[in-house]
Short mmCIF file of C-alpha atoms and ligand atoms in Angstrom, two decimals:
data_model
loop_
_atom_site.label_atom_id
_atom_site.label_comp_id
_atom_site.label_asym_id
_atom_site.label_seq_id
_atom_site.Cartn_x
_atom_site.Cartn_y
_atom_site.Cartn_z
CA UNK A 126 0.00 0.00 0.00
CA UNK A 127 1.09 3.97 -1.09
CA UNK A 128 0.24 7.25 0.72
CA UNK A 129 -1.26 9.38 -1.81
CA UNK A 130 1.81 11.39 -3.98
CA UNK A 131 -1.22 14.81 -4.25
CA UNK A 132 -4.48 15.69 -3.21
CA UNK A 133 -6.72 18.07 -4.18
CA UNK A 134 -8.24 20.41 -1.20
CA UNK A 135 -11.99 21.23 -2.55
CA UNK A 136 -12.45 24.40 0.46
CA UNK A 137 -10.92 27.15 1.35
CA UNK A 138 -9.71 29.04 4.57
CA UNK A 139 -8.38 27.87 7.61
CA UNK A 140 -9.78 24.22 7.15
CA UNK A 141 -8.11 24.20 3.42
CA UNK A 142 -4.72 24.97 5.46
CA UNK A 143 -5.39 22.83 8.15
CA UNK A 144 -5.62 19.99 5.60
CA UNK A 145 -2.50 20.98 3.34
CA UNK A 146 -0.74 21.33 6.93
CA UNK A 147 -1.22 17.52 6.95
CA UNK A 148 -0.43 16.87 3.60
CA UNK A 149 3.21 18.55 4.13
CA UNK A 150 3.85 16.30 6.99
CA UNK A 151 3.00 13.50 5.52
CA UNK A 152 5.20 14.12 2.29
CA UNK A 153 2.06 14.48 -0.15
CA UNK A 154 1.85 17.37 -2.58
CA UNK A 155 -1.03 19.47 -2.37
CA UNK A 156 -3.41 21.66 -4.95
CA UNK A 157 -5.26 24.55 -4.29
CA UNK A 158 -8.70 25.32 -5.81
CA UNK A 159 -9.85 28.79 -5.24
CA UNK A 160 -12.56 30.82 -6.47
CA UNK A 161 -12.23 34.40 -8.04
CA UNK A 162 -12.62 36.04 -4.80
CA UNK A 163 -9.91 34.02 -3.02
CA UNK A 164 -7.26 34.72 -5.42
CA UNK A 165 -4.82 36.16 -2.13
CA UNK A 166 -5.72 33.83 -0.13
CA UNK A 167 -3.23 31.77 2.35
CA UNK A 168 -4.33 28.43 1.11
CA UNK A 169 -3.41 29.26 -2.64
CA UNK A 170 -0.19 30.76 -1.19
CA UNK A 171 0.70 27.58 0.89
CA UNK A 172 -0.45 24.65 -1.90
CA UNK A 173 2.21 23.28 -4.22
CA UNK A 174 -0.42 23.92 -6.99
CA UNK A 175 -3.33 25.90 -7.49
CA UNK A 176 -6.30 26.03 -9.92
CA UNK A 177 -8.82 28.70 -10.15
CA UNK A 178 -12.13 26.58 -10.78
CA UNK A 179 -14.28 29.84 -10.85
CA UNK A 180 -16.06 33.13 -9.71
CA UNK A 181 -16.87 34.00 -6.12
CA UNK A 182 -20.08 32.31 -6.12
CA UNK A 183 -19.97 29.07 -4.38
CA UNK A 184 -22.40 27.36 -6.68
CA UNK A 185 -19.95 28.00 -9.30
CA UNK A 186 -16.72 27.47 -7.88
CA UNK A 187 -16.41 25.13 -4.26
CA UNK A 188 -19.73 23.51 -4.95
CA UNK A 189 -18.81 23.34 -8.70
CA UNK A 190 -18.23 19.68 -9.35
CA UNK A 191 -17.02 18.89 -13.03
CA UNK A 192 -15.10 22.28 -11.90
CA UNK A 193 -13.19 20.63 -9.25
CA UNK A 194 -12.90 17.40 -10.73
CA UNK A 195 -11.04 18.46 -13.53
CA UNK A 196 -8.85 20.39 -11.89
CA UNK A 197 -8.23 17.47 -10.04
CA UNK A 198 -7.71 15.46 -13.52
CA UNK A 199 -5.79 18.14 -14.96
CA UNK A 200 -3.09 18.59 -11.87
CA UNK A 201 -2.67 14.53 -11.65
CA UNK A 202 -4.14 14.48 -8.08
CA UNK A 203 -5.10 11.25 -6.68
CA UNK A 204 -7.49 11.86 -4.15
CA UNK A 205 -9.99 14.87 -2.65
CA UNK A 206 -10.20 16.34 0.65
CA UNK A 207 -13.30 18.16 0.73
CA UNK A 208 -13.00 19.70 4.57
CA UNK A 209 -16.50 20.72 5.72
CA UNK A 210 -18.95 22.64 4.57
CA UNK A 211 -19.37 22.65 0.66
CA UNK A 212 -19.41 19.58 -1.04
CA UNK A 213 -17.84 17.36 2.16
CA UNK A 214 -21.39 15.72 2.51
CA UNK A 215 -22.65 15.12 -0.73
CA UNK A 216 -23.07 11.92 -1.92
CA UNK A 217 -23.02 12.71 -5.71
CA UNK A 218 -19.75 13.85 -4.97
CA UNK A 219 -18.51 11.34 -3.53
CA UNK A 220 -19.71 9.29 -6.23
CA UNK A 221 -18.52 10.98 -9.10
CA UNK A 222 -14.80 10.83 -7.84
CA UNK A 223 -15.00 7.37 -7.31
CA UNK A 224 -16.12 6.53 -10.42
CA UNK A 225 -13.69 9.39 -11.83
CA UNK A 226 -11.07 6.96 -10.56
CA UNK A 227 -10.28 9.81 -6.87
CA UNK A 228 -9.82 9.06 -3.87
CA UNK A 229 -12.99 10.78 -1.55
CA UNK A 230 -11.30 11.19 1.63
CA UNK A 231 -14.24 10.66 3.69
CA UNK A 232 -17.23 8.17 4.06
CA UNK A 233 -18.62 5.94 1.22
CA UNK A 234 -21.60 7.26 -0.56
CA UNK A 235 -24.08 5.40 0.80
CA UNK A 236 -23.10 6.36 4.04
CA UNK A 237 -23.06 9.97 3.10
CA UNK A 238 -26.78 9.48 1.99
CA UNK A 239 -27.82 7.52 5.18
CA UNK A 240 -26.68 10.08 7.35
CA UNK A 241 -28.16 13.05 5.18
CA UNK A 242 -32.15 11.22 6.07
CA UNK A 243 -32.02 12.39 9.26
CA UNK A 244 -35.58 10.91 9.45
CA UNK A 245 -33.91 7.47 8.37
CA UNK A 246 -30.83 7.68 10.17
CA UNK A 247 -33.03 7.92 13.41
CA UNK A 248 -35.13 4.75 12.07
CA UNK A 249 -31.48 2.65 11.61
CA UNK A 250 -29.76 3.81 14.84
CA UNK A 251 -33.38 2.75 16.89
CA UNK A 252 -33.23 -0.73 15.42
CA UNK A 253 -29.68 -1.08 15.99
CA UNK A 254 -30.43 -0.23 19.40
CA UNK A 255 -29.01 3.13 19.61
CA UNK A 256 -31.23 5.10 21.88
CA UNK A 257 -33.04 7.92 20.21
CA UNK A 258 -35.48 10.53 21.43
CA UNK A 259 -39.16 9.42 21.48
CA UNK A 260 -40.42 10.34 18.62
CA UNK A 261 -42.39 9.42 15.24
CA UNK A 262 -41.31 5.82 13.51
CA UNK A 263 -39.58 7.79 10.43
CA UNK A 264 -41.07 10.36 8.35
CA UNK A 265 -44.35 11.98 9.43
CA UNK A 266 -46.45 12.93 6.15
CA UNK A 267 -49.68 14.87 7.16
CA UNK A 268 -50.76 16.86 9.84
CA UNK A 269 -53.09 14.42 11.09
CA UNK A 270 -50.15 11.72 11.27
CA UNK A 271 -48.35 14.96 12.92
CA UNK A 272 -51.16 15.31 15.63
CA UNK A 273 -51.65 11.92 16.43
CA UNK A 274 -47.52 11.16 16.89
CA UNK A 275 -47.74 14.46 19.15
CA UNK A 276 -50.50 13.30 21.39
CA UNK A 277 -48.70 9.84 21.80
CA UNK A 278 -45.08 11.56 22.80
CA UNK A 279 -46.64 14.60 24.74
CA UNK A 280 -46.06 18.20 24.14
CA UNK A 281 -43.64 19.86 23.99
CA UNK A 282 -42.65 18.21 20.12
CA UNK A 283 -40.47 19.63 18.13
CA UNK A 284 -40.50 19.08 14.09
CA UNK A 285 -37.47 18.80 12.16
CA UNK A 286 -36.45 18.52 8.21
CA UNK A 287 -35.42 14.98 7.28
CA UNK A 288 -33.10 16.88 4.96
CA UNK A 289 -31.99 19.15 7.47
CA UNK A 290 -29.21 19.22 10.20
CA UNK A 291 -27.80 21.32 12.24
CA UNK A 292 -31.31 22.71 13.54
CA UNK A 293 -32.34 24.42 10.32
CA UNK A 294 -36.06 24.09 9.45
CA UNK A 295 -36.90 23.07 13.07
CA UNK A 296 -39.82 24.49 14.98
CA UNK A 297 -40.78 23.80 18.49
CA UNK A 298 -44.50 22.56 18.88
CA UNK A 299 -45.56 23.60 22.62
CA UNK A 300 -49.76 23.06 22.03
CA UNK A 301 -52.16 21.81 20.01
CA UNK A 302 -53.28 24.44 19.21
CA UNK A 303 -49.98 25.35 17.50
CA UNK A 304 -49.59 21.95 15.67
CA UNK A 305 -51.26 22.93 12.30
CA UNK A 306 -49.48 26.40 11.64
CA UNK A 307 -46.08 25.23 12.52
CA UNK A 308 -46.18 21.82 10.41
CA UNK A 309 -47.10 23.74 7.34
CA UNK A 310 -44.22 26.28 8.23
CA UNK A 311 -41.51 23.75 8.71
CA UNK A 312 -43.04 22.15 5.17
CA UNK A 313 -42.58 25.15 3.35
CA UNK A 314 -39.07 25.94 4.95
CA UNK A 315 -37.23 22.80 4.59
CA UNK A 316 -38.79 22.72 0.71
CA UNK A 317 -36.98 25.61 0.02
CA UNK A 318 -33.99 25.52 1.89
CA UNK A 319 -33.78 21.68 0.67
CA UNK A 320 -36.30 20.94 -1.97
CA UNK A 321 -37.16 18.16 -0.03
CA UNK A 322 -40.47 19.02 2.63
CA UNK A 323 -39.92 15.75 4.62
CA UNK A 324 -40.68 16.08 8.15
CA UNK A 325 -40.17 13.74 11.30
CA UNK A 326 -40.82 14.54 15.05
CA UNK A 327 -39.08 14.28 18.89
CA UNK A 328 -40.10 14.88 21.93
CA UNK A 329 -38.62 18.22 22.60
CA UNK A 330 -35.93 17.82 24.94
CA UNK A 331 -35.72 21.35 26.65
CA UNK A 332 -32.66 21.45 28.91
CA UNK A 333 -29.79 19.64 27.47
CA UNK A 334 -26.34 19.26 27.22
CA UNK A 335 -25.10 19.02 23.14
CA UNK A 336 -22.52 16.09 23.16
CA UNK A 337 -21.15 14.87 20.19
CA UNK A 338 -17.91 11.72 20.06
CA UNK A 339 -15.41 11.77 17.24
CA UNK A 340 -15.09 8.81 15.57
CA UNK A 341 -12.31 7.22 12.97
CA UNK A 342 -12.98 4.07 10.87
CA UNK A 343 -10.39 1.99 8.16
CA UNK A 344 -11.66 0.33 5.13
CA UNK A 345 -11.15 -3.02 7.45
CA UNK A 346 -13.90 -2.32 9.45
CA UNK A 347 -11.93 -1.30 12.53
CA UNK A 348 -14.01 1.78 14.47
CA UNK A 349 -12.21 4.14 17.01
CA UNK A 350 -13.64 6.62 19.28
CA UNK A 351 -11.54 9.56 20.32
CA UNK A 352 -13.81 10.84 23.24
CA UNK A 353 -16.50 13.38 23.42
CA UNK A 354 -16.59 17.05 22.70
CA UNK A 355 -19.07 19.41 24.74
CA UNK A 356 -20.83 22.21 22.36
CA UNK A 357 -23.33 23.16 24.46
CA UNK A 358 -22.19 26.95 23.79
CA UNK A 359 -23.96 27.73 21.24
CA UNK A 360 -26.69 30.60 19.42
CA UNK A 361 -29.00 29.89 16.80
CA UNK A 362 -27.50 26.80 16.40
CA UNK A 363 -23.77 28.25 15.65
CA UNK A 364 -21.53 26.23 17.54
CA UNK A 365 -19.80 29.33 19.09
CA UNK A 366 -17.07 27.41 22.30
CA UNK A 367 -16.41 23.83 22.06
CA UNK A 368 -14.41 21.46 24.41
CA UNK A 369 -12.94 18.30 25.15
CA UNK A 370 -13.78 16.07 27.63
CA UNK A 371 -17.09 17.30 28.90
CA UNK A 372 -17.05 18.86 32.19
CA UNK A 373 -20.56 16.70 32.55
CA UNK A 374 -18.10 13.26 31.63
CA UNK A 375 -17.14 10.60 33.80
CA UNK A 376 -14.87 7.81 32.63
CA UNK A 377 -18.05 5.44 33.01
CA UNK A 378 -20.24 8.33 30.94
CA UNK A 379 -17.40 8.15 27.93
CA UNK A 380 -17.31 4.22 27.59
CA UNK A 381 -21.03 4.58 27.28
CA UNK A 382 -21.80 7.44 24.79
CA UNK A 383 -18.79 6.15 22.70
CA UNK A 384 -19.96 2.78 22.74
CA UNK A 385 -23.03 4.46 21.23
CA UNK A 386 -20.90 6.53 18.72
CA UNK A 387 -19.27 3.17 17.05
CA UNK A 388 -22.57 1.21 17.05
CA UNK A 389 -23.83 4.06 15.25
CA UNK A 390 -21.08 4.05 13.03
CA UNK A 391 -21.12 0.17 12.93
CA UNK A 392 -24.80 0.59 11.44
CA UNK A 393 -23.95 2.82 8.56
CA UNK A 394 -20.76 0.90 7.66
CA UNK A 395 -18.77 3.72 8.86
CA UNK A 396 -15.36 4.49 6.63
CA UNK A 397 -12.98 7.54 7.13
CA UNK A 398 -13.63 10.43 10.44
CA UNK A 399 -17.03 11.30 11.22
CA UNK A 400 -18.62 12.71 14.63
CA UNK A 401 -21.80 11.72 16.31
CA UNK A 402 -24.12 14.29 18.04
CA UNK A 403 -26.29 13.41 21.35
CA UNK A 404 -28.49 15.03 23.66
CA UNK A 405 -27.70 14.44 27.03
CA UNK A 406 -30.57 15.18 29.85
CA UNK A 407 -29.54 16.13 33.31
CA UNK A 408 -30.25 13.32 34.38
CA UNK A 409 -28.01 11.56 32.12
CA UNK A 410 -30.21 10.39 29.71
CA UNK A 411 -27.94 10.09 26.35
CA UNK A 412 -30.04 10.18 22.87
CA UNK A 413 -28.79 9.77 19.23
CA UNK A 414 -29.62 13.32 17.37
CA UNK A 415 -27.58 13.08 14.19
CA UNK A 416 -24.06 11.66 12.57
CA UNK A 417 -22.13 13.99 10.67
CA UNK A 418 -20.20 12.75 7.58
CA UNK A 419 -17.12 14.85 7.68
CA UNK A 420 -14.56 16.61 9.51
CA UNK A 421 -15.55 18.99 11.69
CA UNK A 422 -14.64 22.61 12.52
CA UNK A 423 -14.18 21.82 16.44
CA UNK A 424 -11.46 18.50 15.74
CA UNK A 425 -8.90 20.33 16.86
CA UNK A 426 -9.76 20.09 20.98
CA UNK A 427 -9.89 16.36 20.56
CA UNK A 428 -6.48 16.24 18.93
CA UNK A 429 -4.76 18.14 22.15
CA UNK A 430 -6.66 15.32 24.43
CA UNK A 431 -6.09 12.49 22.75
CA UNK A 432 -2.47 13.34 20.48
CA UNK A 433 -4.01 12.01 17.26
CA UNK A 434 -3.87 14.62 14.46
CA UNK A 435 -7.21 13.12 13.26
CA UNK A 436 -6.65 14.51 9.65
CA UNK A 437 -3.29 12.84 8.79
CA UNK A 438 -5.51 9.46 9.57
CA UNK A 439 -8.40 10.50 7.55
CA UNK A 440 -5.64 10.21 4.75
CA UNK A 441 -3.99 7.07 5.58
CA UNK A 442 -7.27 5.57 6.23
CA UNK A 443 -8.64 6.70 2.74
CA UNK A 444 -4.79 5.45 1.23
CA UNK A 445 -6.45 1.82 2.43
CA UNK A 446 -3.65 1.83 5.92
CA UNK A 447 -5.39 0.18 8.90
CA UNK A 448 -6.03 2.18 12.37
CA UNK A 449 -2.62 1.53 14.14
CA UNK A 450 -4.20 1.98 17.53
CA UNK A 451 -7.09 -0.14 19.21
CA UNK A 452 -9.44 1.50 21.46
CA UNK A 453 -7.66 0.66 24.71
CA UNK A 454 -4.62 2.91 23.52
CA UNK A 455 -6.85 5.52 23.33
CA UNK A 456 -6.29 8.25 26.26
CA UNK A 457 -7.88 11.32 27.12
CA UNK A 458 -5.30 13.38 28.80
CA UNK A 459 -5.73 17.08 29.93
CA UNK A 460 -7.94 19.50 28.92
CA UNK A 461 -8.39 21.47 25.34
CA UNK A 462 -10.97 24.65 24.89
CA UNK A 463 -11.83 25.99 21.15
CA UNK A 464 -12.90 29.63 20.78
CA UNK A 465 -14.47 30.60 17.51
CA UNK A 466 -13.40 33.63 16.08
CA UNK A 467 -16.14 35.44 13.65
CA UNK A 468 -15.98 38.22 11.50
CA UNK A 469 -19.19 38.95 13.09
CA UNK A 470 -20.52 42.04 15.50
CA UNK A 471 -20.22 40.47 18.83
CA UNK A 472 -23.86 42.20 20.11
CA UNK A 473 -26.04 41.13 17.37
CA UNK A 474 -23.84 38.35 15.41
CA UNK A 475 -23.91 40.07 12.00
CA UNK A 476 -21.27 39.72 9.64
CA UNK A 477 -18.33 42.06 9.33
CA UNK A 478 -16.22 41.28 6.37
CA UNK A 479 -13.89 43.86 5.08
CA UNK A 480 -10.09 43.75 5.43
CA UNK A 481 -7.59 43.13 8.19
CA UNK A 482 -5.20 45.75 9.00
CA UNK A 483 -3.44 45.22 11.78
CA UNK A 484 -3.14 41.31 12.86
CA UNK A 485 -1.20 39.81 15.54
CA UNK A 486 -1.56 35.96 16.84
CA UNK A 487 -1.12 34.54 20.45
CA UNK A 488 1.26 32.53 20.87
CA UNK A 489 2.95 30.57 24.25
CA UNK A 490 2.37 27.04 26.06
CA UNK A 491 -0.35 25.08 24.68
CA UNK A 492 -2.42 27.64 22.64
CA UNK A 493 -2.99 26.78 18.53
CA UNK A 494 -4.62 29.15 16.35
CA UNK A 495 -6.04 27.48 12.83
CA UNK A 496 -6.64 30.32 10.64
CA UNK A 497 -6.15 31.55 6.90
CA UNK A 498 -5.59 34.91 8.07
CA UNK A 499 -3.09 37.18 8.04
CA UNK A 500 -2.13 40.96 8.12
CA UNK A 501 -3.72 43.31 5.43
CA UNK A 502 -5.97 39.83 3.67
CA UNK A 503 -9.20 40.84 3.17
CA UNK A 504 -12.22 38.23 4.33
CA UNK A 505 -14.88 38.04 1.45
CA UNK A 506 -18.43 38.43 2.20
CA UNK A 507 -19.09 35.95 -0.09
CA UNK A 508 -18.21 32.94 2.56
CA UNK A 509 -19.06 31.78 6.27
CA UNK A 510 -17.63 34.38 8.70
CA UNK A 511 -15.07 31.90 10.70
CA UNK A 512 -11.42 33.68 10.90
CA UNK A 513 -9.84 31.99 13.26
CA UNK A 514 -10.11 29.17 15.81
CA UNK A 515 -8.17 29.75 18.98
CA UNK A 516 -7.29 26.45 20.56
CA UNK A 517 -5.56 25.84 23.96
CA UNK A 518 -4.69 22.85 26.04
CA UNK A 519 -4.19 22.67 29.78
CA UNK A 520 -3.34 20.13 31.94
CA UNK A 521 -6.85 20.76 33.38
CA UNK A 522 -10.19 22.45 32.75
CA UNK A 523 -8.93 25.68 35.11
CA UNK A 524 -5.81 26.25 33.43
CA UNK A 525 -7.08 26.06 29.69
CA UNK A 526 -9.66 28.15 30.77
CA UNK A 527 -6.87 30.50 32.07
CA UNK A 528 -4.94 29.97 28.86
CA UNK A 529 -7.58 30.94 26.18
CA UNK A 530 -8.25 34.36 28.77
CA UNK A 531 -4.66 34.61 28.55
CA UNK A 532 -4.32 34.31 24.58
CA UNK A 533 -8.04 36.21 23.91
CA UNK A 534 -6.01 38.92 25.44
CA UNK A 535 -2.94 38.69 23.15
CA UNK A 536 -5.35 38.56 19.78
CA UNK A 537 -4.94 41.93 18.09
CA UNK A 538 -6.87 42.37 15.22
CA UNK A 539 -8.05 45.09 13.73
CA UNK A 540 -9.82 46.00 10.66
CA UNK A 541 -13.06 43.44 11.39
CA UNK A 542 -15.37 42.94 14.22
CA UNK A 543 -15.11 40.04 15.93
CA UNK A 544 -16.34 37.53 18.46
CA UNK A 545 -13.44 38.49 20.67
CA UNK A 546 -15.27 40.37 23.39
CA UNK A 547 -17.70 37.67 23.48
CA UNK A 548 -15.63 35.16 23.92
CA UNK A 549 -14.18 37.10 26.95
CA UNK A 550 -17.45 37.18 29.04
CA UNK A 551 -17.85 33.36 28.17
CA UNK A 552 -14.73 32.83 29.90
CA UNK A 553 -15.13 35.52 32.95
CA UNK A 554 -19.29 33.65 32.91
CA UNK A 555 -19.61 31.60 36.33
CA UNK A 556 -21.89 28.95 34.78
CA UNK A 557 -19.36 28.11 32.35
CA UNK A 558 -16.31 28.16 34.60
CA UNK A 559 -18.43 25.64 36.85
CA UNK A 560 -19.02 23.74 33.87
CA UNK A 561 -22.61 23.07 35.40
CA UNK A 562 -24.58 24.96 32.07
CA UNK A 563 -26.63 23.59 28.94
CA UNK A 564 -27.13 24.57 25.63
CA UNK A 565 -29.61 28.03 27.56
CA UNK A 566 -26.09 29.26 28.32
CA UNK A 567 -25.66 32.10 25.57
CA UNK A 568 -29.31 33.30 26.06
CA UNK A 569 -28.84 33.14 29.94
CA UNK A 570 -25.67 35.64 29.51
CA UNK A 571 -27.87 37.81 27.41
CA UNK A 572 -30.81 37.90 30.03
CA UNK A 573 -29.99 37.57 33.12
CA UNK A 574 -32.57 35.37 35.65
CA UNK A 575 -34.03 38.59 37.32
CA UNK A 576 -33.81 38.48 41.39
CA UNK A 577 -37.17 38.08 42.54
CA UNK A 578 -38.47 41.11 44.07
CA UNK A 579 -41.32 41.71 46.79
C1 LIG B 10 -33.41 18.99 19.70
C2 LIG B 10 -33.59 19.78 20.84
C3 LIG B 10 -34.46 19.34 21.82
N1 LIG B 10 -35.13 18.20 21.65
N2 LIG B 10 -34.10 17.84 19.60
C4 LIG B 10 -31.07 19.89 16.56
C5 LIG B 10 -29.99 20.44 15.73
C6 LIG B 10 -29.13 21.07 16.72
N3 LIG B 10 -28.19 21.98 16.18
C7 LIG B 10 -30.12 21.69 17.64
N4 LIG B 10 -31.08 20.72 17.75
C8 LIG B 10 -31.89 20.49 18.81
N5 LIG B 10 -32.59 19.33 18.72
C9 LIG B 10 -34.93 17.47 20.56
N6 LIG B 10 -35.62 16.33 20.44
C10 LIG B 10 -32.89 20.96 20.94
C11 LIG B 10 -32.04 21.34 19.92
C12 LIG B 10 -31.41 22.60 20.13
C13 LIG B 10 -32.12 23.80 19.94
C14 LIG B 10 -33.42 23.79 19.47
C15 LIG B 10 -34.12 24.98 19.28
C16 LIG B 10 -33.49 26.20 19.56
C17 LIG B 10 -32.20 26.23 20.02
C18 LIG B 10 -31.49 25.03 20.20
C19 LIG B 10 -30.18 25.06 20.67
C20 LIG B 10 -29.51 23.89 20.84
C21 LIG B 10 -30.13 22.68 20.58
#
């Protein structure tokens, strides 16, 4: 068996040199697509080779397939790392390079697909035994089918998009009286967001904890899980802080949800990294809620715990090179925090592109930052609003918490808004430094539980 000699990065950004970081370590040569817009960017500038597959539009340039696959053809690369976002979980894609004769770092087609029904993915993991959130037995068609699964599983429901993921389309159900309105709604949104209107239903799990385990799977059928990550920090469904372990974890909580995470991966026929998300009650109640298909923005705080660099072994996994470790070897040591810096207004989260002109990184003991940034670039409007990810490891939850207030402190930038200041109440907040919070915590910050008065 061969490493791959070059591979193609389909993204851009920090993710696009995250992945080419890799690539250099591992001795592979690396091309750069890049759209119009992108034309200074850091990941052209680092790449061995780069090919502009079209303007700033992402329909027509990182989502543009027979774009990307000739530049692919034409540059003699081998295989495609398609990073997240854009065309990392779409099975077409996935198919067309295979039959193309490239390597799709990442899961097998069908798998892609499976995971993309969230209605059917629910339906697989509760016959595999895989606890899932009460709920309808797959898709729900009508709003009579809607009403009837409501009144079995009790109010509150909530009703999400088959097709959707990552909580677009979703709507909270709290009444009957509600039910009608808001099933149409959803209908109409996830048909347009998706062009697919299929619905399915939960019980509507109000105070939780939003745990998701990394997994990492050869073409042998050998499954790895490399701990959980806690993203309970989040707004409108933006991840915004992630971290690794959970403060909620035990050692006998891991073993259990990650036992989960490979039988779930077991049931798809899980190839290449992928991550699956839980709920997690209060009370410890764990619940399947969906598997995602790629790499994901927050890796990086399990690769301080755990020591794997999880995308070198996404490519000697997808080269055909079984895992080298078994689960046992697997150890979560210390603690790792991700902060995720947004070109965004840090009151009202609305984007802030323009360029940077005056940039300086932290730096020190166990702090990482993953970005494509760099003094006087500009960031496009045309693309997600993620600069930077500032990473930091500590030997426990108190000192990376220390750390990241530490290296928030040392990020200059200037130019752009950012998520900076938020980040820096986050760390000062004293649910989150007690670790004892749930996925409330953002809106908590931003209205404070008012003392009762007499
Ligand atoms: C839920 C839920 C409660 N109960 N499912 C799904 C996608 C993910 N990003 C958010 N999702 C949720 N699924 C059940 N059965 C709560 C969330 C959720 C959420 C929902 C509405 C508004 C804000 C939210 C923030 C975090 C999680």
């Amino acid at each position: 068996m061969k490493l791959f000699k070059k591979i193609l990065i389909a993204n851009r950004g920090e993710i696009a040199v995250r992945v080419i970081r890799a690539c250099r370590e591992l001795g592979i040569r690396t091309v750069a697509i890049y759209s119009e817009a992108d034309r200074e960017s850091l990941h052209v500038k680092l790449a061995d080779d780069s090919v502009c597959v079209g303007p700033a539009g992402t329909a027509q340039s990182y989502n543009n397939i027979p774009s990307i696959l000739s530049a692919a053809e034409i540059t003699d690369a081998e295989a495609i790392h398609p990073g997240y976002g854009f065309l990392s979980e779409n099975a077409q894609f996935a198919e067309t390079c295979l039959s193309s004769g490239i390597t799709f770092i990442g899961p097998l087609a069908e798998t892609i697909r499976l995971g993309g029904d969230k209605a059917k993915a629910r339906q697989t993991m509760k016959r595999r035994g895989v606890p899932v959130v009460p709920g309808s037995e797959g898709p729900v068609v009508t709003e009579e089918a809607a009403l009837k699964t409501a009144k079995k599983i009790g109010f509150p429901v909530i009703i999400k998009a088959s097709a959707g993921g990552g909580g677009r389309g979703m709507r909270i159900v709290r009444e009957e009286a509600e039910l009608e309105k808001l099933f149409y709604m959803a209908q109409r949104e996830a048909l347009t967001a998706f062009g697919n209107g299929e619905l399915y239903m939960e019980k509507y799990i109000a105070v939780m904890r939003h745990i998701e385990v990394q997994i990492i799977a050869d073409n042998k059928g050998n499954i790895l899980h490399l701990g959980e990550r806690d993203c309970s920090v989040q707004r409108r469904h933006q991840k915004l802080v992630e971290e690794a372990p959970s403060p909620y974890a035990s050692e006998k909580f891991r073993k259990k949800i990650g036992e989960y995470a490979v039988k779930a991966a077991r049931a798809l026929k899980y190839r290449n990294a992928g991550t699956v998300e839980f709920i997690v009650e209060p009370d410890g109640n764990i619940y399947f809620m969906e598997i995602n298909t790629r790499l994901q923005v927050e890796h990086p705080v399990t690769e301080y715990v755990t020591g794997i660099d999880i995308v070198k072994e996404q490519i000697r996994v997808a080269a055909g090179f079984p895992l080298e470790l078994k689960q046992p070897q697997v150890k979560i040591t210390g603690h790792s925090i991700e902060c995720r810096i947004n070109a965004e207004d840090p009151e009202r989260f609305i984007p802030s592109p323009g360029r940077i002109t005056f940039l300086s990184l932290p730096g020190g003991p166990g702090v990482r930052v993953d970005t494509a940034a760099y003094n006087g670039c500009v960031i496009p409007s045309h693309y997600d609003s993620l600069v930077a990810k500032l990473i930091v490891y500590g030997r426990n939850r108190e000192e990376a918490i220390s750390r990241m207030k530490r290296a928030l402190d040392e990020f200059f930038i200037e130019g752009i808004k950012t998520t900076i200041p938020f980040h820096k109440k986050v760390m000062n907040d004293p649910d989150f430094v007690s670790g004892n919070f749930n996925t409330g915590l953002v809106e908590k910050m931003n209205n404070p539980p008012q003392p009762a008065t007499k």
